[in-house]
CSV table of C-alpha atoms in Angstrom, one decimal:
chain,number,residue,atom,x,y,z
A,1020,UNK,CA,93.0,139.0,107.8
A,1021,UNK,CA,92.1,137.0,104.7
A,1022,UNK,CA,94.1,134.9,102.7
A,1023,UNK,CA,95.4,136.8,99.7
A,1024,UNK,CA,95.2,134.0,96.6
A,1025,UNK,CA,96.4,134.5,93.3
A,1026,UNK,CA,95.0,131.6,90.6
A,1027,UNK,CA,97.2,130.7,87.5
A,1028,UNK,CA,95.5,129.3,85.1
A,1029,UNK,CA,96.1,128.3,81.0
A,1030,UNK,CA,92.2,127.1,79.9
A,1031,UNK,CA,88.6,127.0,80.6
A,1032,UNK,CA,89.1,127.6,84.7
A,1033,UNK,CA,86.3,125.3,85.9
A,1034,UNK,CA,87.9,125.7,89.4
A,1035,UNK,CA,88.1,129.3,89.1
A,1036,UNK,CA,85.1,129.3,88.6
A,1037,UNK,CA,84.3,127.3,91.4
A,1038,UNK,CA,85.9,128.9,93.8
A,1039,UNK,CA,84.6,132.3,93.0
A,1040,UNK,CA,81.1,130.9,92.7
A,1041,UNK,CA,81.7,129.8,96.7
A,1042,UNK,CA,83.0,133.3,97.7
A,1043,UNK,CA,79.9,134.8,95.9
A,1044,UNK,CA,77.8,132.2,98.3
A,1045,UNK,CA,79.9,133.5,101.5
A,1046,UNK,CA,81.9,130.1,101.3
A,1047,UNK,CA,85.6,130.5,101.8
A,1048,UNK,CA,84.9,133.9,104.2
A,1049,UNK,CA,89.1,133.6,104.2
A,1050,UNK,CA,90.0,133.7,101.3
A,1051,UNK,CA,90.1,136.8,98.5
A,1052,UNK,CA,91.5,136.2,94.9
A,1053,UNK,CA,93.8,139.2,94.3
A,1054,UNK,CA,94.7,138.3,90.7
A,1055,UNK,CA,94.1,135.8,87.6
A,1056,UNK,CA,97.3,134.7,85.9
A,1057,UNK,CA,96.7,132.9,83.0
A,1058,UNK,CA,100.2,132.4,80.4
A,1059,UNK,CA,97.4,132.0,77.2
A,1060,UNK,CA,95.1,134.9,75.7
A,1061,UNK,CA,92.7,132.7,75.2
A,1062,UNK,CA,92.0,131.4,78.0
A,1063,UNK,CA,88.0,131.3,79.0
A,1064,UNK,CA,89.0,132.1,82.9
A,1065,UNK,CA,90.2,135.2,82.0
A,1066,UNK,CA,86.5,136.4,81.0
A,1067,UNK,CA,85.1,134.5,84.1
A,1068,UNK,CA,87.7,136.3,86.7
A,1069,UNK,CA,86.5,139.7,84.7
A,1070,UNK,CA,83.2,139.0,84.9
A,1071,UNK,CA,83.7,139.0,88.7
A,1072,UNK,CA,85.6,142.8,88.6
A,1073,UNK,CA,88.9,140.3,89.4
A,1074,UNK,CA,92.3,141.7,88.3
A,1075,UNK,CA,93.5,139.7,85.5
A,1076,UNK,CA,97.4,139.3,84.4
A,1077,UNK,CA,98.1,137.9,80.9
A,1078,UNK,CA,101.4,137.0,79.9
A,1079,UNK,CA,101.7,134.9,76.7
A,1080,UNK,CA,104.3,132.3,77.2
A,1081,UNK,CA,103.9,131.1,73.7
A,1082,UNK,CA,106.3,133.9,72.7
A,1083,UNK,CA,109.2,133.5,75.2
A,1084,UNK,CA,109.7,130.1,73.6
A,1085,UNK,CA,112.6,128.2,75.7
A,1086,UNK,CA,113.2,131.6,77.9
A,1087,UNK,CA,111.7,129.8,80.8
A,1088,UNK,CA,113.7,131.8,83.1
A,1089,UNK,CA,113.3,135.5,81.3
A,1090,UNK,CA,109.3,134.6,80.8
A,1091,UNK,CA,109.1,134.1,85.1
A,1092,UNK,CA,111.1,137.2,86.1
A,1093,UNK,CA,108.1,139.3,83.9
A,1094,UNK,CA,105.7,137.4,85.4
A,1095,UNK,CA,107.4,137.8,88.7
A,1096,UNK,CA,107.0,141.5,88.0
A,1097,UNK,CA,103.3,141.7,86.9
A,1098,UNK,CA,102.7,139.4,90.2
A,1099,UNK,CA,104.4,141.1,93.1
A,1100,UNK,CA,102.1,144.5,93.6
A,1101,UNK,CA,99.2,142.0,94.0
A,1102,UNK,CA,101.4,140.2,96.7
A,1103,UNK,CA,99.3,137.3,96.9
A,1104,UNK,CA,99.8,135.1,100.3
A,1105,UNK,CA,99.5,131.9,98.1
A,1106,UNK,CA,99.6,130.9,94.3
A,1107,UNK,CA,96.7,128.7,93.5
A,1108,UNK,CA,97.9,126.9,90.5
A,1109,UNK,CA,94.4,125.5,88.8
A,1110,UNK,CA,94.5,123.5,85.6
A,1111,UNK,CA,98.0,125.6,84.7
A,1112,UNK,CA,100.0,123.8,81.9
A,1113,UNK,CA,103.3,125.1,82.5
A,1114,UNK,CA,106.2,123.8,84.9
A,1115,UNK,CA,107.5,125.8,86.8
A,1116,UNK,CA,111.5,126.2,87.2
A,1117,UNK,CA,113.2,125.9,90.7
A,1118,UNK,CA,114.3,129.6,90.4
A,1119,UNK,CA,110.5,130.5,90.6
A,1120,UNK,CA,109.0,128.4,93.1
A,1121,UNK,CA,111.7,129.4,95.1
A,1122,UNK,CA,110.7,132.9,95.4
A,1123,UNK,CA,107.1,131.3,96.9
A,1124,UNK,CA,108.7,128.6,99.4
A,1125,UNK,CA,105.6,126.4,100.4
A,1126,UNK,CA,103.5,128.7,99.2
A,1127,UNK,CA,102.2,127.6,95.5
A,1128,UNK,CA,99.6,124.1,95.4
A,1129,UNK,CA,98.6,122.6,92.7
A,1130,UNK,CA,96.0,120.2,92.2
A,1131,UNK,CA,96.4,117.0,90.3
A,1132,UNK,CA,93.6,114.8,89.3
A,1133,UNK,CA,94.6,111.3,90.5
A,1134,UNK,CA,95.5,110.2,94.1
A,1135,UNK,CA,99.3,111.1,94.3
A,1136,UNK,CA,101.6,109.2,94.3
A,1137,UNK,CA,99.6,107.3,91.1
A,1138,UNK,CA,99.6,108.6,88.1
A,1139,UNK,CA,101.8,111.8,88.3
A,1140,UNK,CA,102.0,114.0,84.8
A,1141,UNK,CA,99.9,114.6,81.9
A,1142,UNK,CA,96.5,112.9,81.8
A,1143,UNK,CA,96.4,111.7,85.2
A,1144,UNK,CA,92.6,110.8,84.3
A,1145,UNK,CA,93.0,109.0,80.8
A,1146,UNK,CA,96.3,107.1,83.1
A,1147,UNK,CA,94.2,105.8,85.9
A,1148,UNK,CA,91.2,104.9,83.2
A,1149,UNK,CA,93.7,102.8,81.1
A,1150,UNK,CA,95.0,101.2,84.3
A,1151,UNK,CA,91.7,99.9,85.4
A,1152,UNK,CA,91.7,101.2,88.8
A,1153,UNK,CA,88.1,100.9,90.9
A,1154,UNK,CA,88.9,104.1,92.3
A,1155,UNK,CA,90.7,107.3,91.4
A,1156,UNK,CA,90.6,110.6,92.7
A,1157,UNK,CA,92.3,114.4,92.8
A,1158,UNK,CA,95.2,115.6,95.2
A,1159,UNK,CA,96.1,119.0,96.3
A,1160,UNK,CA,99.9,119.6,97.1
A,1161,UNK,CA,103.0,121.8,97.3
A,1162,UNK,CA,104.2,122.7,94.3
A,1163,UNK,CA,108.1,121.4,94.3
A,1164,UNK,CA,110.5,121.7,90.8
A,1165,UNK,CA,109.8,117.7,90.9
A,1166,UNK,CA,106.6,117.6,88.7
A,1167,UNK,CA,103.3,116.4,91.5
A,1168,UNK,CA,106.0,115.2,94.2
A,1169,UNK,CA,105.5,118.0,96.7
A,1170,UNK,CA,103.9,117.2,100.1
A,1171,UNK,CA,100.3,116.3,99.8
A,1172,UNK,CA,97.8,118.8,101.1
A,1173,UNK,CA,94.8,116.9,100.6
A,1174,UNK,CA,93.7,114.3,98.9
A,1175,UNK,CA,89.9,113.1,97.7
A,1176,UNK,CA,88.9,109.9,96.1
A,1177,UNK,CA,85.3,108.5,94.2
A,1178,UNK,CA,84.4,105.0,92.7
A,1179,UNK,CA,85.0,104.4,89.1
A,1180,UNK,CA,81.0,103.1,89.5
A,1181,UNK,CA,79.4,104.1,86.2
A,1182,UNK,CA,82.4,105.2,84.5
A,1183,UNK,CA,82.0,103.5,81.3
A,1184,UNK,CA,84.2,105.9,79.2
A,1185,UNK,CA,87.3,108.0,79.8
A,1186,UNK,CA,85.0,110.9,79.7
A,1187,UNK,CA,83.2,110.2,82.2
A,1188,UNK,CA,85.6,109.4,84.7
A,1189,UNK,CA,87.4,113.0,84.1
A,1190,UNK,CA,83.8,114.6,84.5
A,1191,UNK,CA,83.5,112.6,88.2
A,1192,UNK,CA,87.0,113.4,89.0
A,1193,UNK,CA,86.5,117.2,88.1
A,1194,UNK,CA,83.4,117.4,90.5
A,1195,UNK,CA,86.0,116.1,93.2
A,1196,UNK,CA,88.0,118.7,92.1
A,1197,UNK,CA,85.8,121.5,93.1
A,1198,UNK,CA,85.2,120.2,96.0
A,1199,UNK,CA,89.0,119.2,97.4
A,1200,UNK,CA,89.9,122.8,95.9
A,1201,UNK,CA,87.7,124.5,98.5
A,1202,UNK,CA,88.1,121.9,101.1
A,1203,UNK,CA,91.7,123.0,100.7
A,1204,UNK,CA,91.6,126.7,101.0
A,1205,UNK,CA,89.4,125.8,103.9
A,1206,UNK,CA,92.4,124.0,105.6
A,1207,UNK,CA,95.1,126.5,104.5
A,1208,UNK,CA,92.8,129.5,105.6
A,1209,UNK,CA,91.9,128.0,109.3
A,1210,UNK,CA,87.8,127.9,107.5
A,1211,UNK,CA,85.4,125.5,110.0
A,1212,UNK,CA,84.5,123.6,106.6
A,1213,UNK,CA,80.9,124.3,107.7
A,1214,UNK,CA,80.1,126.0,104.5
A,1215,UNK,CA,81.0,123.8,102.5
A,1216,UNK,CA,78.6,120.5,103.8
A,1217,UNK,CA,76.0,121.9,101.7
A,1218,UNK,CA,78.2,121.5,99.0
A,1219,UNK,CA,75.5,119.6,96.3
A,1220,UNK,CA,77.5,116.9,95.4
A,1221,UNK,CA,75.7,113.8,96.2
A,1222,UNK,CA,78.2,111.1,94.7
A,1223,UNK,CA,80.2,109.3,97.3
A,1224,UNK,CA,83.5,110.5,97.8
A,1225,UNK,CA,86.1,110.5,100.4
A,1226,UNK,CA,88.5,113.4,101.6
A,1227,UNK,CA,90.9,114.4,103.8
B,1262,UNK,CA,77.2,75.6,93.0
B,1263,UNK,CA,79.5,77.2,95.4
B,1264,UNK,CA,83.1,78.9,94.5
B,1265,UNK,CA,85.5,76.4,95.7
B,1266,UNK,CA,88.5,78.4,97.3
B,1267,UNK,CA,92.1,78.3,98.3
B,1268,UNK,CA,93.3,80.1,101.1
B,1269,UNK,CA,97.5,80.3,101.1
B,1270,UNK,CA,99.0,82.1,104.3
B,1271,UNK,CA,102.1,82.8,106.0
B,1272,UNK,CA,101.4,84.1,109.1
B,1273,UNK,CA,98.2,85.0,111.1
B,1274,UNK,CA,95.6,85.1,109.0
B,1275,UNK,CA,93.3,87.4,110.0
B,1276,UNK,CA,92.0,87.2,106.5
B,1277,UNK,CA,91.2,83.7,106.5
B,1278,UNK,CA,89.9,84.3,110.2
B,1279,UNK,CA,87.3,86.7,108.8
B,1280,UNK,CA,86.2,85.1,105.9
B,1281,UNK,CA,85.5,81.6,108.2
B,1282,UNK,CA,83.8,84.0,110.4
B,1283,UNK,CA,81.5,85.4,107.6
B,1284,UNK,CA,81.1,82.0,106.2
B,1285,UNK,CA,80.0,80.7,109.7
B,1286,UNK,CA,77.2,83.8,109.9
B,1287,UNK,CA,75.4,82.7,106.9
B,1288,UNK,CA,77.5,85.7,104.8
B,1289,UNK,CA,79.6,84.5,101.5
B,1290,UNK,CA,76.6,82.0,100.3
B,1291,UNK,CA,78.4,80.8,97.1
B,1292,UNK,CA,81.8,80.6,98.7
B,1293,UNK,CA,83.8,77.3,100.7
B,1294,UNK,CA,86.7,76.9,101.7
B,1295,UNK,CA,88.3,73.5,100.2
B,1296,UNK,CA,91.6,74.0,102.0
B,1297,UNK,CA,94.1,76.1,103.8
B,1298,UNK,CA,97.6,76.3,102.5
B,1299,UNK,CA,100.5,77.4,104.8
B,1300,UNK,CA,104.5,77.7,103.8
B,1301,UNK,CA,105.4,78.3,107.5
B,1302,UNK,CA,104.8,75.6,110.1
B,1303,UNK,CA,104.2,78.8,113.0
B,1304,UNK,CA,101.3,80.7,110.7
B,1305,UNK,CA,99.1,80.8,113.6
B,1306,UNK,CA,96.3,80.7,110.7
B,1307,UNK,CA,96.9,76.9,110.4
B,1308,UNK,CA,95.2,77.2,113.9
B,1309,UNK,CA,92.0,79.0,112.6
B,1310,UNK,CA,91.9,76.6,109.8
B,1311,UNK,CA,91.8,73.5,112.4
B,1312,UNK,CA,89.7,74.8,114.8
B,1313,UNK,CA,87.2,75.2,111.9
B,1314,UNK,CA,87.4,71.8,110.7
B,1315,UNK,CA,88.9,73.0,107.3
B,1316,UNK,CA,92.0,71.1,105.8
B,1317,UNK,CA,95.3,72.1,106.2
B,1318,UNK,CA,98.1,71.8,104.1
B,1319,UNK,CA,101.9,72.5,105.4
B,1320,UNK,CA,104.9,72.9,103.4
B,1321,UNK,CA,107.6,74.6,104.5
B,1322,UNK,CA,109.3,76.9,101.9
B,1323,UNK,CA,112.4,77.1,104.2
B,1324,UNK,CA,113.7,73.9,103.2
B,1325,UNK,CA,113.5,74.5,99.6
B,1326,UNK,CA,115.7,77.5,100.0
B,1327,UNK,CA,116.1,78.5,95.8
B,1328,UNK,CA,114.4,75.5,94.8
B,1329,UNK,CA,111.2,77.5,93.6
B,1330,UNK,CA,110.0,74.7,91.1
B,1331,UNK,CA,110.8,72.2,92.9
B,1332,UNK,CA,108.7,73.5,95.8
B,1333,UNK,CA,106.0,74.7,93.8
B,1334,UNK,CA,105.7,71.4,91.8
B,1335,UNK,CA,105.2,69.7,95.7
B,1336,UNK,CA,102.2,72.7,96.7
B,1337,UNK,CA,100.7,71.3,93.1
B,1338,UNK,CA,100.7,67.6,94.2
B,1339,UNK,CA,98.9,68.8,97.2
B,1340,UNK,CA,96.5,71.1,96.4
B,1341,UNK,CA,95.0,69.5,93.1
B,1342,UNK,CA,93.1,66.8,95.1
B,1343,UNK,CA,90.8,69.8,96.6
B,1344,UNK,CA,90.1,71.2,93.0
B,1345,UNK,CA,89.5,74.7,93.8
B,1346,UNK,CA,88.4,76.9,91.3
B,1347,UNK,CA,90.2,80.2,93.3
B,1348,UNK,CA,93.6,80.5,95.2
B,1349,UNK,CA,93.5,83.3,97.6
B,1350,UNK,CA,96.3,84.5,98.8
B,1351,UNK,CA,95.6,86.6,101.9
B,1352,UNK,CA,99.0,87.6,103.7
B,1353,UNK,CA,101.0,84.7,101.6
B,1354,UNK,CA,104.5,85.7,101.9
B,1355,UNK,CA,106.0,84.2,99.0
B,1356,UNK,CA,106.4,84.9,95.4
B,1357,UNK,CA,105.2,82.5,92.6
B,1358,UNK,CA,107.1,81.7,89.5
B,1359,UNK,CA,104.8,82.3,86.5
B,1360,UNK,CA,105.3,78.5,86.1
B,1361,UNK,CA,102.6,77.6,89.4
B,1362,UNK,CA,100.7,81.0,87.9
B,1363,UNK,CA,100.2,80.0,84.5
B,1364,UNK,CA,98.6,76.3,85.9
B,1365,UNK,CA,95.8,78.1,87.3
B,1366,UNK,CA,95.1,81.4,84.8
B,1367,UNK,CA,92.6,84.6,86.0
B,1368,UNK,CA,92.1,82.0,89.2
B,1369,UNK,CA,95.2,83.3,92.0
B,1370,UNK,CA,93.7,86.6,93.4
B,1371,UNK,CA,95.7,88.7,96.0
B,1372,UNK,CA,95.1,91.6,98.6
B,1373,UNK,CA,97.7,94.6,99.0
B,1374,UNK,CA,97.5,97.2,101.4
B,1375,UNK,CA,97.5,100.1,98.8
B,1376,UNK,CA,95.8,101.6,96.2
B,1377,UNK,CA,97.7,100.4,93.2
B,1378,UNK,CA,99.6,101.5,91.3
B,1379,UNK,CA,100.6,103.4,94.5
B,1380,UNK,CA,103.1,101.4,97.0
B,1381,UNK,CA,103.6,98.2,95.4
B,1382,UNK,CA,106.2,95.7,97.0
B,1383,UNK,CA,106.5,95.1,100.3
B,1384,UNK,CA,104.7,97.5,103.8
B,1385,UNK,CA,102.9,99.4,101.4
B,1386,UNK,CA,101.2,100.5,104.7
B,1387,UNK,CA,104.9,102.3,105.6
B,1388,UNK,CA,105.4,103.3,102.2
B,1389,UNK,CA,102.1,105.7,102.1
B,1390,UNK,CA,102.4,106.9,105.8
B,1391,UNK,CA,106.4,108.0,104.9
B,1392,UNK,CA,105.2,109.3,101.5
B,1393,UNK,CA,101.9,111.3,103.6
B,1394,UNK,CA,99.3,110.6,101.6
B,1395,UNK,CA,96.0,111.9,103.0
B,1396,UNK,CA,93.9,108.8,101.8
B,1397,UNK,CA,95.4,105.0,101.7
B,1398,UNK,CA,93.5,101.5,101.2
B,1399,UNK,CA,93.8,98.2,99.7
B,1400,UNK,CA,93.2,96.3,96.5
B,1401,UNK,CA,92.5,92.7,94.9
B,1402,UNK,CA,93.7,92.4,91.8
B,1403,UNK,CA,94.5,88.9,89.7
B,1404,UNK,CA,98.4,87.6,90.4
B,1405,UNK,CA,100.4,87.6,87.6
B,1406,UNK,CA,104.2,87.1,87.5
B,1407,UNK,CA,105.2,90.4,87.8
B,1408,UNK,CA,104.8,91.8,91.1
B,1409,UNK,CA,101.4,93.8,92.2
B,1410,UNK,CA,100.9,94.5,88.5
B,1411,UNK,CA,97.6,92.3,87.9
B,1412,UNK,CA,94.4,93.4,87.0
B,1413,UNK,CA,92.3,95.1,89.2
B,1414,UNK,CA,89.3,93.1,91.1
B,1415,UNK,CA,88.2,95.7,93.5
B,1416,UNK,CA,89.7,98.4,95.6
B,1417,UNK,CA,88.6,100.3,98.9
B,1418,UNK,CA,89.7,103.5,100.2
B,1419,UNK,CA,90.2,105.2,103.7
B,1420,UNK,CA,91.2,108.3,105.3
B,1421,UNK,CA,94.4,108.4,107.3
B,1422,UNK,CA,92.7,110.8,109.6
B,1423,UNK,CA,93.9,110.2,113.3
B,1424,UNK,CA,96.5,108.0,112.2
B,1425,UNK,CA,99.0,109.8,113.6
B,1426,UNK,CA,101.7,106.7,113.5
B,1427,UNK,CA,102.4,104.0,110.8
B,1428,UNK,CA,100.8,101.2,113.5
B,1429,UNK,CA,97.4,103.0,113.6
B,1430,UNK,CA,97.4,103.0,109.9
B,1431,UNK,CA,98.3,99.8,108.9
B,1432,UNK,CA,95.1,98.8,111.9
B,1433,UNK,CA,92.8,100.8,110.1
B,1434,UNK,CA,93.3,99.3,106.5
B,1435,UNK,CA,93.7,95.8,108.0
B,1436,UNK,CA,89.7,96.2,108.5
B,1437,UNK,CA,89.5,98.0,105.4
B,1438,UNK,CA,90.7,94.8,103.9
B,1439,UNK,CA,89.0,92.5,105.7
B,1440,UNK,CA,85.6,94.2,104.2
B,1441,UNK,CA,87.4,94.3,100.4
B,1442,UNK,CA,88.3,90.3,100.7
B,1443,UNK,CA,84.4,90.2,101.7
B,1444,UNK,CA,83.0,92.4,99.2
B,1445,UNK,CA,85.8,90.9,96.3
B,1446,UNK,CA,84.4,86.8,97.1
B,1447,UNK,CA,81.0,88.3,96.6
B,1448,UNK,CA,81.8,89.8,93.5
B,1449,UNK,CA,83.4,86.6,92.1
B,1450,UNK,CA,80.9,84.6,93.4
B,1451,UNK,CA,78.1,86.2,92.0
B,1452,UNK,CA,76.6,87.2,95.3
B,1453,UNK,CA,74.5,89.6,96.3
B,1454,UNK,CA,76.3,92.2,98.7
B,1455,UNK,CA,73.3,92.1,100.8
B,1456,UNK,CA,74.9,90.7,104.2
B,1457,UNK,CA,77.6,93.1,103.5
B,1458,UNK,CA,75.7,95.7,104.3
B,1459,UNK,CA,75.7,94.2,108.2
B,1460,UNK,CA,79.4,94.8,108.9
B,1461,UNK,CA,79.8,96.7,111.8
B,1462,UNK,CA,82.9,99.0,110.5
B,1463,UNK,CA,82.0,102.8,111.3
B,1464,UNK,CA,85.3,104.3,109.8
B,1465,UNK,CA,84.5,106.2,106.4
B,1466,UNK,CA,85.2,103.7,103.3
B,1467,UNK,CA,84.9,104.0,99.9
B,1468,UNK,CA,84.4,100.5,98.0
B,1469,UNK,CA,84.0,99.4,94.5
């Protein structure tokens, strides 16, 4: 039995697009994306996840303004026929309210590109830049109502070696990204990780 | 010209022990140790220091009770005959007023067992293994008044695979720190790495 994911997303989808890319290469034999949430029209995942025959799910939250609540009951609705074992939340720029991760109990990650418990919210890249830090990273966890306080998952970290501009640390820390994403579903999907040591990526980097 | 340094302790010193031991194996070229600075009379580092034939100085904070200044202005008499161009505080349990700080500026460099910003304060080793992060590690970073807030010198990172209590975890980033107070001396000390590269640690690590 595979893991049934579903992948909310608002933007570009460069995980999305990662971890379809490593089902297409018989990566991730555990996992099958059900559906593509994304809560903006024009977001460039949605042509990616059609590209690949995935269902997609649009639901402009632009319009339900401050009906938090009313805008996750219809998104409640569009999501349950897919019933998706786990809600992938990649590069999704909405919060959640309690009322709907409550419906998913320990069963929506995120991933959050700094090495919780540093640098939680927006910008967690442009934060640890600012900072100084020598190294940085990207954490996958349990998505709680307490913006990136649920339990850690997994966690990845690089060197800031090279880094001369803001820019190019978030490049390095989206390439760790990738990789944490899939290292994840490995772990959550009982995968041997074998696949995923030819991963290309030859910068250092550290995960568990 | 070598980098005259300070080493202030309050306890064992395993710090100090390992850089006299890299000192003594023709590692740390541009580095010597002027003198050892103690503010407990049992810091069984004082011991290390002696048995190497470096000086030792002892004053005992306990007797100063709230008198910060007063004490401080005594480890100044002290330590100014040694002239050393770096304090390093390796397990130095004691807070400086920004008074002794601002006497020797971007010159008092300290090792925490944490990434920072993550786990400042006191057993940031317990802090991260209650909080469950996946990856852990230590950094050197300039003192400045306020606590575990200076500027970043290096940092190195670890795993806290098969770790499975807080004791096995603080072991492993003890060596992880022995390596970054290494690999940070070289770095100020315009040394080469190269004898680095011998350490016999085989757990993962990420430096920089």
């Amino acid at each position: 039995m595979k893991l049934k994911i579903a992948i909310f997303i608002s933007g570009r989808g460069s995980n999305l697009e990662n971890i379809i890319h490593a089902i297409k290469n018989n990566k991730l034999k555990n996992i099958e994306i059900v559906c593509v949430f994304s809560n903006k029209s024009n977001a460039y995942g949605l042509e990616i996840a059609k590209l690949a025959n995935i269902p997609t799910i649009l639901l402009e939250s632009g319009h339900f303004g401050e009906e938090r609540k009313k805008y996750e009951a219809e998104v409640l609705k569009l999501l349950i026929p897919f019933s998706p074992d786990l809600i992938c939340l990649a590069g999704f720029m909405r919060v959640l309210t309690s009322d709907f991760i409550s419906q998913f109990p320990d069963k929506i990650i995120n991933i959050h590109p700094s090495i919780l418990p540093s640098f939680k919210g927006v910008d967690g890249q442009k934060q640890a830049y600012d900072y100084g830090v020598k190294i940085t990273g990207c954490t996958t966890h349990y998505v709680v109502p307490e913006i990136d306080a649920g339990k850690i998952i997994a966690q990845a970290s690089i060197t800031t070696e090279n880094c001369d501009d803001e820019k190019k640390l978030s490049a390095k820390i989206l390439k760790a990204e990738h990789y944490l994403y899939l290292y994840t579903l490995e772990k959550l999907s009982g995968g041997d990780f074998e696949s995923l040591k030819e991963e290309g990526w030859k910068e250092r980097i550290l995960i568990n």
